[in-house]
Backbone as a chain_set.jsonl record, in Angstrom:
{"seq": "RNKLCVSVSLRLFFYLVYMRTALKKDEKILLIIRHHWLKLVMPFLIWILLGILAILFFNISTALVIILIIAIYPLWIYFNWLHNIWVVTNIRVIDEAGFFSRHAKESPLEKINNIEYAQSFWGRLMGFGNVDIQTAAEMGNTSYIMIHHPKLLKDTITHAQETYKLSRESNQAQQLAKAITENYGTRPSQDMIA", "coords": {"N": [[-27.007, -19.142, -32.383], [-26.525, -20.735, -30.166], [-27.822, -19.242, -28.207], [-30.478, -19.637, -28.938], [-30.749, -22.401, -28.455], [-30.336, -22.437, -25.674], [-32.522, -20.885, -24.902], [-34.69, -22.514, -25.747], [-34.144, -24.763, -24.174], [-34.413, -23.688, -21.582], [-37.112, -22.97, -21.66], [-38.298, -25.507, -21.973], [-37.45, -26.652, -19.551], [-38.838, -24.958, -17.797], [-41.504, -25.69, -18.36], [-41.395, -28.409, -17.691], [-40.974, -28.334, -14.965], [-43.482, -27.917, -13.987], [-44.85, -30.129, -14.824], [-46.311, -33.037, -13.713], [-46.698, -35.728, -14.202], [-44.892, -38.668, -14.555], [-42.533, -39.584, -17.025], [-42.509, -42.438, -19.181], [-40.286, -45.252, -19.819], [-38.113, -44.619, -22.494], [-39.801, -42.672, -23.48], [-40.569, -39.655, -25.108], [-40.94, -36.138, -25.064], [-42.932, -34.387, -27.279], [-44.505, -32.132, -27.678], [-45.624, -29.426, -25.718], [-48.39, -27.812, -24.488], [-50.759, -25.216, -23.661], [-53.675, -23.514, -22.294], [-54.76, -20.606, -24.091], [-53.253, -17.373, -23.662], [-55.185, -15.4, -23.488], [-57.151, -16.267, -21.791], [-56.381, -15.329, -19.371], [-56.81, -12.63, -19.357], [-59.421, -11.527, -18.712], [-59.82, -12.055, -15.829], [-57.751, -10.403, -14.802], [-58.515, -7.895, -15.773], [-60.926, -7.548, -14.393], [-59.905, -7.442, -11.805], [-58.402, -5.05, -11.958], [-60.457, -3.207, -12.518], [-62.083, -3.457, -10.195], [-60.171, -2.612, -8.379], [-59.836, 0.078, -9.124], [-62.412, 1.031, -8.557], [-62.382, 0.613, -5.791], [-60.439, 2.471, -5.014], [-61.756, 4.816, -5.707], [-64.012, 4.849, -4.0], [-63.2, 4.365, -1.379], [-60.933, 5.219, 1.339], [-57.366, 5.613, 0.827], [-55.733, 3.711, 2.222], [-57.549, 1.693, 2.972], [-58.418, 1.016, 0.434], [-56.062, -0.051, -0.698], [-55.753, -2.36, 0.861], [-58.06, -3.747, 0.091], [-57.5, -4.053, -2.65], [-55.248, -5.726, -2.51], [-56.408, -7.993, -1.346], [-58.348, -8.754, -3.252], [-56.62, -9.403, -5.264], [-56.056, -12.019, -5.069], [-57.823, -13.53, -6.601], [-57.129, -13.161, -9.53], [-54.527, -14.187, -9.326], [-54.969, -16.819, -8.501], [-56.327, -17.794, -10.761], [-54.247, -17.488, -12.61], [-52.262, -19.308, -11.619], [-53.671, -21.72, -11.886], [-53.931, -21.711, -14.675], [-51.248, -21.875, -15.381], [-50.594, -24.436, -14.518], [-52.178, -26.082, -16.036], [-51.802, -28.16, -18.492], [-51.178, -29.693, -21.696], [-49.586, -32.461, -22.873], [-47.888, -33.877, -25.496], [-46.529, -36.9, -26.265], [-44.286, -39.389, -27.616], [-45.729, -41.644, -27.134], [-48.192, -41.178, -25.837], [-50.952, -38.905, -25.02], [-51.001, -36.509, -22.602], [-52.977, -35.019, -20.162], [-52.937, -32.596, -17.879], [-54.119, -30.905, -15.017], [-54.836, -28.261, -12.68], [-53.853, -26.584, -9.705], [-54.137, -26.332, -6.9], [-55.997, -28.45, -6.415], [-55.588, -31.549, -8.081], [-55.618, -32.997, -11.331], [-55.281, -35.559, -13.662], [-55.061, -37.015, -16.859], [-54.66, -39.481, -19.328], [-54.212, -40.378, -22.741], [-53.543, -43.053, -24.671], [-51.706, -43.167, -27.732], [-52.493, -45.109, -29.622], [-55.141, -45.483, -29.014], [-56.505, -43.267, -29.811], [-58.908, -42.151, -31.997], [-59.933, -40.083, -33.635], [-59.229, -36.686, -34.44], [-60.13, -33.372, -34.149], [-60.064, -29.914, -34.981], [-61.063, -26.536, -34.349], [-61.308, -23.166, -35.318], [-62.279, -19.876, -34.778], [-62.788, -16.759, -36.548], [-61.522, -14.744, -35.001], [-60.044, -16.407, -33.405], [-58.23, -17.489, -35.226], [-56.794, -15.176, -35.862], [-55.68, -14.53, -33.372], [-54.505, -16.874, -32.542], [-55.729, -19.068, -31.171], [-57.974, -21.79, -30.34], [-60.288, -24.598, -30.492], [-59.999, -28.051, -29.645], [-61.007, -31.322, -30.347], [-60.806, -34.581, -29.21], [-61.33, -37.851, -30.017], [-61.543, -40.944, -28.493], [-61.013, -44.509, -28.152], [-61.473, -45.239, -25.648], [-63.286, -45.462, -22.475], [-64.149, -42.876, -21.81], [-64.47, -41.585, -24.223], [-65.009, -38.831, -25.891], [-62.953, -36.003, -25.739], [-62.735, -32.63, -25.04], [-60.882, -29.736, -25.692], [-60.814, -26.493, -24.853], [-60.289, -23.253, -26.125], [-57.428, -23.273, -26.584], [-53.912, -22.723, -27.052], [-52.475, -22.567, -30.241], [-54.086, -24.656, -31.79], [-54.065, -26.161, -34.218], [-51.433, -26.973, -34.426], [-51.304, -28.695, -32.221], [-53.114, -30.716, -33.066], [-51.837, -31.588, -35.465], [-49.386, -32.493, -34.434], [-50.169, -34.638, -32.791], [-51.3, -36.328, -34.752], [-49.041, -36.84, -36.379], [-47.407, -38.084, -34.464], [-48.913, -40.369, -33.962], [-48.699, -41.704, -36.456], [-45.921, -42.169, -36.576], [-45.638, -43.755, -34.292], [-47.168, -45.996, -35.002], [-45.679, -46.994, -37.22], [-43.3, -47.612, -35.907], [-44.15, -49.617, -34.142], [-44.903, -51.609, -36.0], [-42.412, -52.115, -37.179], [-41.006, -53.1, -34.948], [-42.497, -55.442, -34.48], [-41.904, -56.878, -36.81], [-39.156, -57.259, -36.457], [-39.186, -58.823, -34.138], [-40.491, -61.095, -35.117], [-38.599, -61.963, -37.016], [-36.515, -62.567, -35.296], [-37.685, -64.654, -33.827], [-37.988, -66.564, -35.851], [-35.314, -67.042, -36.474], [-34.401, -68.091, -34.026], [-35.983, -70.408, -33.789], [-35.595, -71.862, -36.181], [-32.962, -71.701, -36.752], [-31.79, -70.322, -38.828], [-31.141, -67.256, -40.376], [-33.66, -65.076, -41.5], [-34.141, -63.961, -44.875], [-33.976, -60.657, -46.318], [-36.165, -60.358, -47.952], [-38.113, -61.826, -46.752], [-38.908, -60.363, -44.598], [-41.263, -57.936, -43.805]], "CA": [[-27.6, -20.472, -32.335], [-26.453, -21.192, -28.775], [-28.87, -18.551, -27.455], [-31.73, -20.32, -29.253], [-30.743, -23.68, -27.723], [-30.522, -22.122, -24.252], [-33.902, -20.438, -24.753], [-35.556, -23.685, -25.854], [-33.882, -25.596, -22.995], [-35.027, -23.042, -20.421], [-38.564, -23.078, -21.801], [-38.65, -26.897, -21.682], [-37.29, -26.815, -18.111], [-39.946, -24.242, -17.159], [-42.705, -26.518, -18.475], [-41.215, -29.678, -16.991], [-41.106, -28.095, -13.538], [-44.896, -27.977, -13.655], [-45.42, -31.397, -15.261], [-46.256, -33.963, -12.588], [-46.738, -37.108, -14.674], [-43.57, -39.182, -14.902], [-42.428, -40.169, -18.354], [-42.169, -43.859, -19.225], [-39.002, -45.555, -20.435], [-38.012, -44.277, -23.914], [-40.842, -41.709, -23.861], [-40.013, -38.34, -25.406], [-41.923, -35.068, -25.197], [-42.979, -33.785, -28.61], [-45.154, -30.823, -27.608], [-46.311, -29.024, -24.483], [-49.277, -26.7, -24.864], [-51.714, -24.86, -22.595], [-54.712, -22.566, -22.716], [-54.264, -19.348, -24.638], [-53.065, -16.349, -22.637], [-56.388, -14.569, -23.38], [-57.928, -16.727, -20.635], [-55.925, -14.573, -18.204], [-57.124, -11.209, -19.497], [-60.637, -11.136, -17.993], [-59.612, -11.929, -14.379], [-56.926, -9.243, -14.49], [-59.327, -6.697, -16.011], [-61.853, -7.442, -13.266], [-59.111, -6.992, -10.658], [-58.081, -3.633, -12.157], [-61.704, -2.453, -12.377], [-62.435, -3.418, -8.767], [-59.161, -1.771, -7.72], [-60.176, 1.486, -9.403], [-63.615, 1.334, -7.765], [-61.984, 0.687, -4.383], [-59.737, 3.75, -4.828], [-62.736, 5.898, -5.814], [-65.021, 4.841, -2.946], [-62.619, 4.184, -0.038], [-59.674, 5.94, 1.519], [-56.268, 4.922, 0.145], [-55.259, 2.536, 2.96], [-58.577, 0.657, 2.832], [-58.405, 0.615, -0.974], [-54.904, -0.915, -0.909], [-56.064, -3.659, 1.478], [-59.043, -4.393, -0.792], [-56.796, -4.434, -3.879], [-54.417, -6.889, -2.206], [-57.275, -9.151, -1.101], [-58.958, -9.226, -4.508], [-55.555, -9.897, -6.141], [-56.041, -13.478, -4.936], [-58.574, -14.116, -7.719], [-56.332, -13.336, -10.753], [-53.389, -15.064, -9.053], [-55.494, -18.185, -8.496], [-56.562, -18.107, -12.173], [-52.936, -17.617, -13.25], [-51.617, -20.566, -11.214], [-54.392, -22.807, -12.542], [-53.542, -21.66, -16.086], [-49.859, -22.323, -15.462], [-50.516, -25.872, -14.255], [-53.09, -26.799, -16.925], [-51.018, -28.386, -19.702], [-51.353, -30.896, -22.508], [-48.272, -32.905, -23.32], [-47.915, -34.938, -26.501], [-45.274, -37.638, -26.304], [-44.261, -40.391, -28.681], [-46.535, -42.778, -26.69], [-49.509, -40.814, -25.316], [-51.289, -37.5, -24.793], [-51.22, -36.331, -21.167], [-53.734, -33.816, -19.812], [-52.79, -32.302, -16.453], [-54.777, -29.654, -14.632], [-54.999, -27.962, -11.27], [-52.741, -26.153, -8.862], [-54.469, -26.781, -5.547], [-56.459, -29.816, -6.645], [-54.89, -32.032, -9.268], [-56.332, -33.923, -12.212], [-54.448, -35.993, -14.784], [-55.686, -37.999, -17.729], [-53.805, -39.76, -20.475], [-54.798, -41.126, -23.846], [-52.511, -43.677, -25.505], [-51.84, -42.793, -29.14], [-53.21, -46.127, -30.393], [-56.568, -45.43, -28.674], [-57.091, -42.052, -30.385], [-59.537, -42.449, -33.277], [-60.187, -38.913, -34.469], [-58.847, -35.402, -33.854], [-60.674, -32.237, -34.891], [-59.846, -28.609, -34.371], [-61.885, -25.46, -34.91], [-60.875, -21.82, -34.974], [-63.101, -18.782, -35.282], [-61.997, -15.706, -37.194], [-60.664, -14.151, -33.976], [-59.119, -17.452, -32.981], [-57.146, -17.56, -36.214], [-55.966, -13.981, -35.709], [-54.994, -14.514, -32.076], [-53.786, -18.13, -32.34], [-56.374, -20.0, -30.255], [-59.083, -22.559, -30.892], [-60.759, -25.76, -29.738], [-59.599, -29.344, -30.185], [-61.772, -32.476, -29.863], [-60.117, -35.849, -29.419], [-62.192, -39.014, -29.778], [-60.748, -42.13, -28.211], [-61.734, -45.77, -28.005], [-61.595, -45.48, -24.21], [-64.625, -45.268, -21.908], [-64.516, -41.464, -21.792], [-64.91, -41.233, -25.561], [-64.638, -37.563, -26.49], [-62.346, -35.014, -24.857], [-62.685, -31.324, -25.697], [-59.973, -28.739, -25.146], [-61.394, -25.215, -25.258], [-59.457, -22.05, -26.158], [-56.023, -23.599, -26.379], [-52.932, -22.057, -27.899], [-52.047, -23.333, -31.419], [-54.822, -25.922, -31.898], [-53.652, -26.934, -35.388], [-50.153, -27.586, -34.07], [-51.626, -29.836, -31.362], [-53.705, -31.757, -33.918], [-50.819, -32.12, -36.366], [-48.389, -33.216, -33.644], [-50.76, -35.926, -32.397], [-51.418, -37.14, -35.965], [-47.693, -37.275, -36.747], [-46.957, -39.025, -33.43], [-49.624, -41.63, -34.202], [-48.102, -42.353, -37.619], [-44.594, -42.631, -36.175], [-45.837, -44.844, -33.329], [-47.639, -47.17, -35.75], [-44.542, -47.515, -37.978], [-42.348, -48.185, -34.953], [-44.722, -50.886, -33.675], [-44.794, -52.577, -37.099], [-40.999, -52.461, -37.306], [-40.682, -53.959, -33.803], [-43.117, -56.747, -34.706], [-41.133, -57.551, -37.858], [-37.894, -57.676, -35.855], [-39.479, -59.937, -33.235], [-40.778, -62.248, -35.964], [-37.319, -62.411, -37.561], [-35.78, -63.171, -34.177], [-38.339, -65.937, -33.526], [-37.65, -67.49, -36.943], [-33.909, -67.387, -36.297], [-34.273, -68.952, -32.849], [-36.663, -71.692, -34.0], [-35.126, -72.605, -37.351], [-31.511, -71.626, -36.815], [-31.31, -69.529, -39.958], [-31.597, -65.852, -40.39], [-34.502, -64.863, -42.685], [-33.649, -62.98, -45.846], [-34.671, -59.367, -46.286], [-37.434, -60.533, -48.67], [-39.091, -62.435, -45.845], [-39.322, -59.365, -43.601], [-42.081, -56.895, -44.433]], "C": [[-27.599, -21.006, -30.902], [-27.526, -20.533, -27.916], [-30.216, -19.209, -27.686], [-31.832, -21.635, -28.487], [-30.975, -23.456, -26.238], [-31.962, -21.707, -24.0], [-34.871, -21.609, -24.79], [-35.382, -24.577, -24.63], [-34.52, -24.998, -21.745], [-36.539, -23.139, -20.475], [-39.024, -24.5, -21.474], [-38.516, -27.164, -20.184], [-38.449, -26.168, -17.368], [-41.218, -25.071, -17.2], [-42.579, -27.801, -17.671], [-41.33, -29.512, -15.479], [-42.562, -28.268, -13.121], [-45.571, -29.266, -14.114], [-45.232, -32.426, -14.149], [-46.222, -35.429, -13.011], [-45.335, -37.533, -15.093], [-43.6, -39.79, -16.302], [-42.04, -41.639, -18.236], [-40.81, -44.033, -19.895], [-39.093, -45.289, -21.941], [-39.104, -43.324, -24.394], [-40.199, -40.337, -24.034], [-41.145, -37.332, -25.571], [-41.808, -34.455, -26.584], [-43.539, -32.366, -28.571], [-45.769, -30.623, -26.233], [-47.116, -27.782, -24.822], [-50.232, -26.424, -23.715], [-52.786, -23.942, -23.163], [-54.048, -21.295, -23.236], [-54.183, -18.303, -23.521], [-54.285, -15.435, -22.496], [-57.285, -15.005, -22.218], [-57.556, -15.954, -19.373], [-56.391, -13.122, -18.216], [-58.315, -10.8, -18.641], [-60.434, -11.061, -16.475], [-58.771, -10.716, -14.001], [-57.671, -7.934, -14.747], [-60.324, -6.473, -14.88], [-61.119, -6.923, -12.038], [-58.786, -5.502, -10.767], [-59.327, -2.768, -11.959], [-62.114, -2.343, -10.907], [-61.441, -2.584, -7.971], [-59.451, -0.296, -7.915], [-61.4, 1.898, -8.597], [-63.278, 1.467, -6.283], [-61.287, 2.018, -4.099], [-60.725, 4.91, -4.854], [-63.653, 5.99, -4.59], [-64.47, 4.679, -1.531], [-61.37, 5.027, 0.084], [-58.528, 5.045, 1.025], [-55.8, 3.678, 0.89], [-56.26, 1.38, 2.86], [-58.583, 0.125, 1.396], [-57.234, -0.328, -1.263], [-55.129, -2.31, -0.318], [-57.047, -4.428, 0.588], [-58.372, -4.879, -2.074], [-55.933, -5.673, -3.647], [-55.267, -8.148, -1.992], [-57.864, -9.668, -2.413], [-57.907, -9.67, -5.535], [-55.461, -11.421, -6.074], [-56.731, -14.126, -6.134], [-57.741, -14.244, -8.995], [-55.1, -14.22, -10.532], [-53.81, -16.533, -9.057], [-55.739, -18.652, -9.934], [-55.231, -18.334, -12.89], [-52.268, -18.948, -12.893], [-52.349, -21.775, -11.789], [-54.046, -22.864, -14.027], [-52.137, -22.24, -16.271], [-49.74, -23.836, -15.331], [-51.489, -26.693, -15.1], [-52.391, -26.968, -18.264], [-51.464, -29.665, -20.41], [-49.993, -31.226, -23.076], [-48.466, -34.035, -24.325], [-46.54, -35.585, -26.475], [-45.327, -38.626, -27.466], [-45.105, -41.619, -28.335], [-47.975, -42.397, -26.359], [-49.695, -39.296, -25.305], [-51.665, -37.396, -23.318], [-51.918, -35.004, -20.949], [-53.622, -33.642, -18.306], [-53.444, -30.971, -16.153], [-54.74, -29.504, -13.115], [-53.723, -27.568, -10.569], [-52.982, -26.639, -7.445], [-55.004, -28.217, -5.59], [-55.828, -30.262, -7.953], [-55.736, -33.051, -10.018], [-55.387, -34.283, -13.352], [-55.188, -37.077, -15.546], [-54.728, -38.24, -18.887], [-54.535, -40.613, -21.49], [-53.662, -41.73, -24.656], [-52.764, -43.364, -26.986], [-52.643, -43.815, -29.938], [-54.707, -46.133, -30.113], [-57.264, -44.205, -29.267], [-57.605, -42.367, -31.786], [-59.631, -41.245, -34.202], [-59.78, -37.655, -33.707], [-59.408, -34.309, -34.749], [-60.267, -30.948, -34.191], [-60.71, -27.58, -35.081], [-61.337, -24.128, -34.407], [-61.844, -20.817, -35.576], [-62.18, -17.786, -36.0], [-61.014, -15.092, -36.196], [-59.645, -15.159, -33.46], [-57.943, -17.596, -33.939], [-56.218, -16.359, -36.093], [-55.103, -14.036, -34.458], [-54.27, -15.828, -31.761], [-54.403, -19.065, -31.315], [-57.523, -20.708, -30.942], [-59.427, -23.727, -30.0], [-60.302, -27.034, -30.442], [-60.459, -30.418, -29.526], [-61.003, -33.732, -30.219], [-61.074, -36.973, -29.063], [-61.306, -40.235, -29.596], [-61.641, -43.348, -28.12], [-61.925, -46.105, -26.529], [-63.029, -45.197, -23.751], [-65.089, -43.814, -21.99], [-64.94, -40.958, -23.157], [-64.34, -39.951, -26.097], [-64.076, -36.616, -25.434], [-62.246, -33.71, -25.628], [-61.74, -30.399, -24.95], [-60.41, -27.393, -25.716], [-60.361, -24.096, -25.116], [-57.993, -22.345, -25.839], [-55.159, -22.876, -27.401], [-52.515, -23.008, -29.021], [-52.77, -24.672, -31.574], [-54.411, -26.78, -33.094], [-52.327, -27.638, -35.12], [-50.374, -28.807, -33.177], [-52.166, -30.998, -32.19], [-52.649, -32.404, -34.801], [-49.758, -32.927, -35.623], [-48.914, -34.58, -33.224], [-50.851, -36.849, -33.61], [-50.057, -37.687, -36.387], [-47.169, -38.311, -35.741], [-47.635, -40.381, -33.604], [-48.998, -42.398, -35.372], [-46.733, -42.94, -37.279], [-44.699, -43.823, -35.229], [-46.257, -46.126, -34.05], [-46.493, -47.797, -36.539], [-43.526, -48.186, -37.06], [-42.848, -49.52, -34.413], [-44.611, -51.959, -34.744], [-43.354, -53.037, -37.282], [-40.57, -53.394, -36.171], [-41.272, -55.352, -33.977], [-42.345, -57.539, -35.752], [-39.801, -58.052, -37.297], [-38.107, -58.85, -34.905], [-39.779, -61.211, -34.016], [-39.488, -62.826, -36.544], [-36.49, -63.112, -36.487], [-36.362, -64.545, -33.837], [-38.009, -66.972, -34.596], [-36.21, -67.969, -36.786], [-33.732, -68.36, -35.133], [-34.869, -70.332, -33.094], [-36.073, -72.522, -35.129], [-33.623, -72.506, -37.558], [-30.966, -70.858, -37.995], [-31.885, -68.132, -39.872], [-32.437, -65.652, -41.636], [-33.89, -63.824, -43.602], [-34.487, -61.71, -45.737], [-36.012, -59.458, -46.987], [-38.518, -61.087, -47.775], [-39.647, -61.449, -44.848], [-40.073, -58.26, -44.309], [-41.52, -55.531, -44.164]], "O": [[-28.556, -21.651, -30.474], [-28.079, -21.16, -27.012], [-31.015, -19.334, -26.758], [-32.885, -21.949, -27.931], [-31.726, -24.2, -25.607], [-32.565, -22.118, -23.009], [-35.776, -21.693, -23.959], [-36.365, -25.096, -24.101], [-35.103, -25.723, -20.939], [-37.183, -23.365, -19.451], [-40.023, -24.683, -20.779], [-39.37, -27.831, -19.601], [-38.985, -26.746, -16.423], [-41.937, -25.157, -16.204], [-43.541, -28.236, -17.038], [-41.737, -30.443, -14.783], [-42.837, -28.721, -12.01], [-46.749, -29.477, -13.824], [-44.11, -32.655, -13.697], [-45.764, -36.281, -12.25], [-44.674, -36.854, -15.878], [-44.576, -40.426, -16.699], [-41.333, -42.034, -17.309], [-40.255, -43.092, -20.462], [-40.059, -45.7, -22.584], [-39.309, -43.185, -25.6], [-39.388, -39.91, -23.212], [-42.185, -37.645, -26.152], [-40.725, -34.055, -27.011], [-43.107, -31.5, -29.332], [-46.359, -31.54, -25.661], [-46.587, -26.818, -25.377], [-50.486, -27.301, -22.889], [-52.798, -23.636, -24.356], [-52.923, -20.962, -22.862], [-54.95, -18.346, -22.559], [-54.414, -14.754, -21.479], [-58.083, -14.214, -21.716], [-58.325, -15.926, -18.413], [-56.365, -12.457, -17.18], [-58.228, -9.814, -17.908], [-60.849, -10.071, -15.873], [-59.042, -10.066, -12.991], [-57.479, -6.963, -14.015], [-60.544, -5.338, -14.458], [-61.634, -6.071, -11.313], [-58.884, -4.772, -9.781], [-59.266, -1.723, -11.312], [-62.453, -1.259, -10.433], [-61.815, -1.925, -7.001], [-59.327, 0.494, -6.979], [-61.43, 2.984, -8.02], [-63.821, 2.332, -5.595], [-61.522, 2.628, -3.056], [-60.562, 5.88, -4.114], [-64.032, 7.089, -4.186], [-65.219, 4.844, -0.568], [-60.811, 5.491, -0.91], [-58.72, 3.844, 0.831], [-55.494, 2.672, 0.251], [-55.866, 0.227, 2.686], [-58.734, -1.077, 1.175], [-57.397, -1.302, -1.998], [-54.746, -3.315, -0.916], [-56.877, -5.626, 0.364], [-58.641, -5.988, -2.534], [-55.893, -6.569, -4.49], [-54.882, -9.239, -2.411], [-57.88, -10.874, -2.658], [-58.258, -10.248, -6.563], [-54.845, -12.041, -6.941], [-56.275, -15.157, -6.628], [-57.641, -15.353, -9.52], [-54.675, -14.926, -11.446], [-53.083, -17.389, -9.561], [-55.397, -19.781, -10.286], [-55.103, -19.265, -13.685], [-51.761, -19.64, -13.777], [-51.707, -22.762, -12.147], [-53.883, -23.952, -14.58], [-51.883, -23.0, -17.206], [-48.879, -24.449, -15.962], [-51.607, -27.9, -14.887], [-52.377, -26.049, -19.082], [-52.039, -30.574, -19.81], [-49.332, -30.383, -23.682], [-49.131, -35.029, -24.033], [-45.519, -34.917, -26.639], [-46.311, -38.679, -28.204], [-45.197, -42.544, -29.141], [-48.887, -43.195, -26.572], [-48.765, -38.522, -25.537], [-52.546, -38.114, -22.845], [-51.5, -33.98, -21.489], [-54.152, -34.449, -17.542], [-53.339, -30.024, -16.933], [-54.628, -30.481, -12.374], [-52.656, -28.136, -10.805], [-52.119, -27.289, -6.854], [-54.51, -29.09, -4.877], [-55.564, -29.442, -8.833], [-56.463, -33.848, -9.426], [-54.761, -33.402, -13.942], [-55.849, -37.937, -14.962], [-54.069, -37.317, -19.365], [-55.363, -41.455, -21.144], [-52.89, -40.994, -25.271], [-53.913, -43.306, -27.426], [-53.396, -43.44, -30.836], [-55.474, -46.718, -30.879], [-58.491, -44.117, -29.227], [-56.844, -42.793, -32.654], [-59.432, -41.368, -35.411], [-59.958, -37.564, -32.493], [-59.19, -34.315, -35.96], [-60.143, -30.901, -32.968], [-61.045, -27.73, -36.255], [-60.959, -23.983, -33.244], [-62.187, -20.906, -36.755], [-60.962, -17.959, -36.046], [-59.83, -14.935, -36.494], [-58.518, -14.799, -33.12], [-56.805, -17.8, -33.516], [-55.0, -16.497, -36.207], [-53.938, -13.637, -34.478], [-53.497, -15.885, -30.804], [-53.674, -19.794, -30.643], [-57.989, -20.28, -31.998], [-58.921, -23.839, -28.883], [-60.228, -27.091, -31.669], [-60.626, -30.43, -28.306], [-60.6, -33.931, -31.364], [-61.571, -37.041, -27.939], [-60.439, -40.526, -30.42], [-62.864, -43.239, -28.023], [-62.483, -47.152, -26.201], [-63.87, -44.753, -24.532], [-66.27, -43.544, -22.21], [-65.698, -39.992, -23.244], [-63.274, -39.971, -26.712], [-64.66, -36.451, -24.363], [-61.731, -33.685, -26.746], [-61.795, -30.293, -23.725], [-60.375, -27.187, -26.929], [-59.654, -24.01, -24.113], [-57.402, -21.744, -24.941], [-55.624, -22.478, -28.469], [-52.227, -24.173, -28.745], [-52.132, -25.721, -31.498], [-54.408, -28.006, -32.993], [-52.129, -28.776, -35.546], [-49.715, -29.833, -33.349], [-51.724, -32.135, -32.03], [-52.57, -33.63, -34.879], [-49.283, -33.941, -36.135], [-48.188, -35.572, -33.293], [-50.517, -38.03, -33.51], [-49.937, -38.867, -36.715], [-46.556, -39.303, -36.136], [-47.005, -41.422, -33.415], [-48.792, -43.608, -35.282], [-46.426, -44.073, -37.651], [-43.94, -44.785, -35.348], [-45.759, -47.209, -33.743], [-46.345, -49.019, -36.529], [-42.959, -49.221, -37.41], [-42.063, -50.452, -34.243], [-44.263, -53.1, -34.44], [-43.104, -54.22, -37.515], [-39.852, -54.367, -36.404], [-40.616, -56.343, -33.656], [-42.151, -58.745, -35.596], [-39.367, -59.155, -37.629], [-37.294, -59.774, -34.871], [-39.359, -62.296, -33.612], [-39.305, -64.043, -36.56], [-35.846, -64.128, -36.75], [-35.616, -65.492, -33.588], [-37.774, -68.137, -34.275], [-35.921, -69.155, -36.946], [-32.996, -69.34, -35.246], [-34.307, -71.33, -32.645], [-36.049, -73.75, -35.049], [-33.072, -73.159, -38.444], [-29.747, -70.76, -38.138], [-32.977, -67.903, -39.353], [-32.001, -66.011, -42.73], [-33.199, -62.912, -43.147], [-35.564, -61.703, -45.141], [-36.924, -58.702, -46.65], [-39.704, -60.852, -48.005], [-40.732, -61.657, -44.305], [-39.589, -57.706, -45.296], [-42.08, -54.533, -44.616]]}, "num_chains": 1, "name": "protein.A"}
C-alpha cells in the first residue's frame, strides 16, 4: 500500500512540476490529463525512417549528424506533449499548453453548460477520444482532440460541478443563518435552513 501511495505522490509531483497555473485558496486537483501517447508515435516513426534513409544514403558520420539534427523534431513534439495538460479542480478546468510558447485558459465550473465526449472503435480500444466543453463564456465551445481517458475527464468535470453546486448552496444557507442570528439575535432552527 505504501508503494502505491509513493507512486501516486511521485506521479502527482511529476505533473505539478509542469503545471504553471497557481492554485487558488482551498482549490484541490481532481484530475490531470493530457493527449494520448499515440500523438508521439508518428514523429518518432518519421525520425526513425529518416534515420534509416540517412544511414543508407550517407556515410556513417554524416548519417549520425543528420540523425542527431532531425532528433530535434520528435523531442520538440514530446516536450509540447509533456506540457499540454488539462487539470480539473474543485473550482475550474485549466488548459495549459506549450513548452517554448505558453498558453493557458481556464473555465470556471459554474460557467460550463455541456460536456460531450466521443470515441471511435480504435479510440475505445486504445483509450483515447475527443471532448467538447461548451461554456457560457465568450469562447463558447472548446474541443480537446485525442486525449487520454475522455470519459474520465467528462465524468470528473460533471462530478466536480455537482459537488461545487452543493457546496455553494450549503455556504449560502450558512451565510443566511449567520445573518439571521446577527440581525435577530436568535439562532434559526434546523427547519428554517434548507
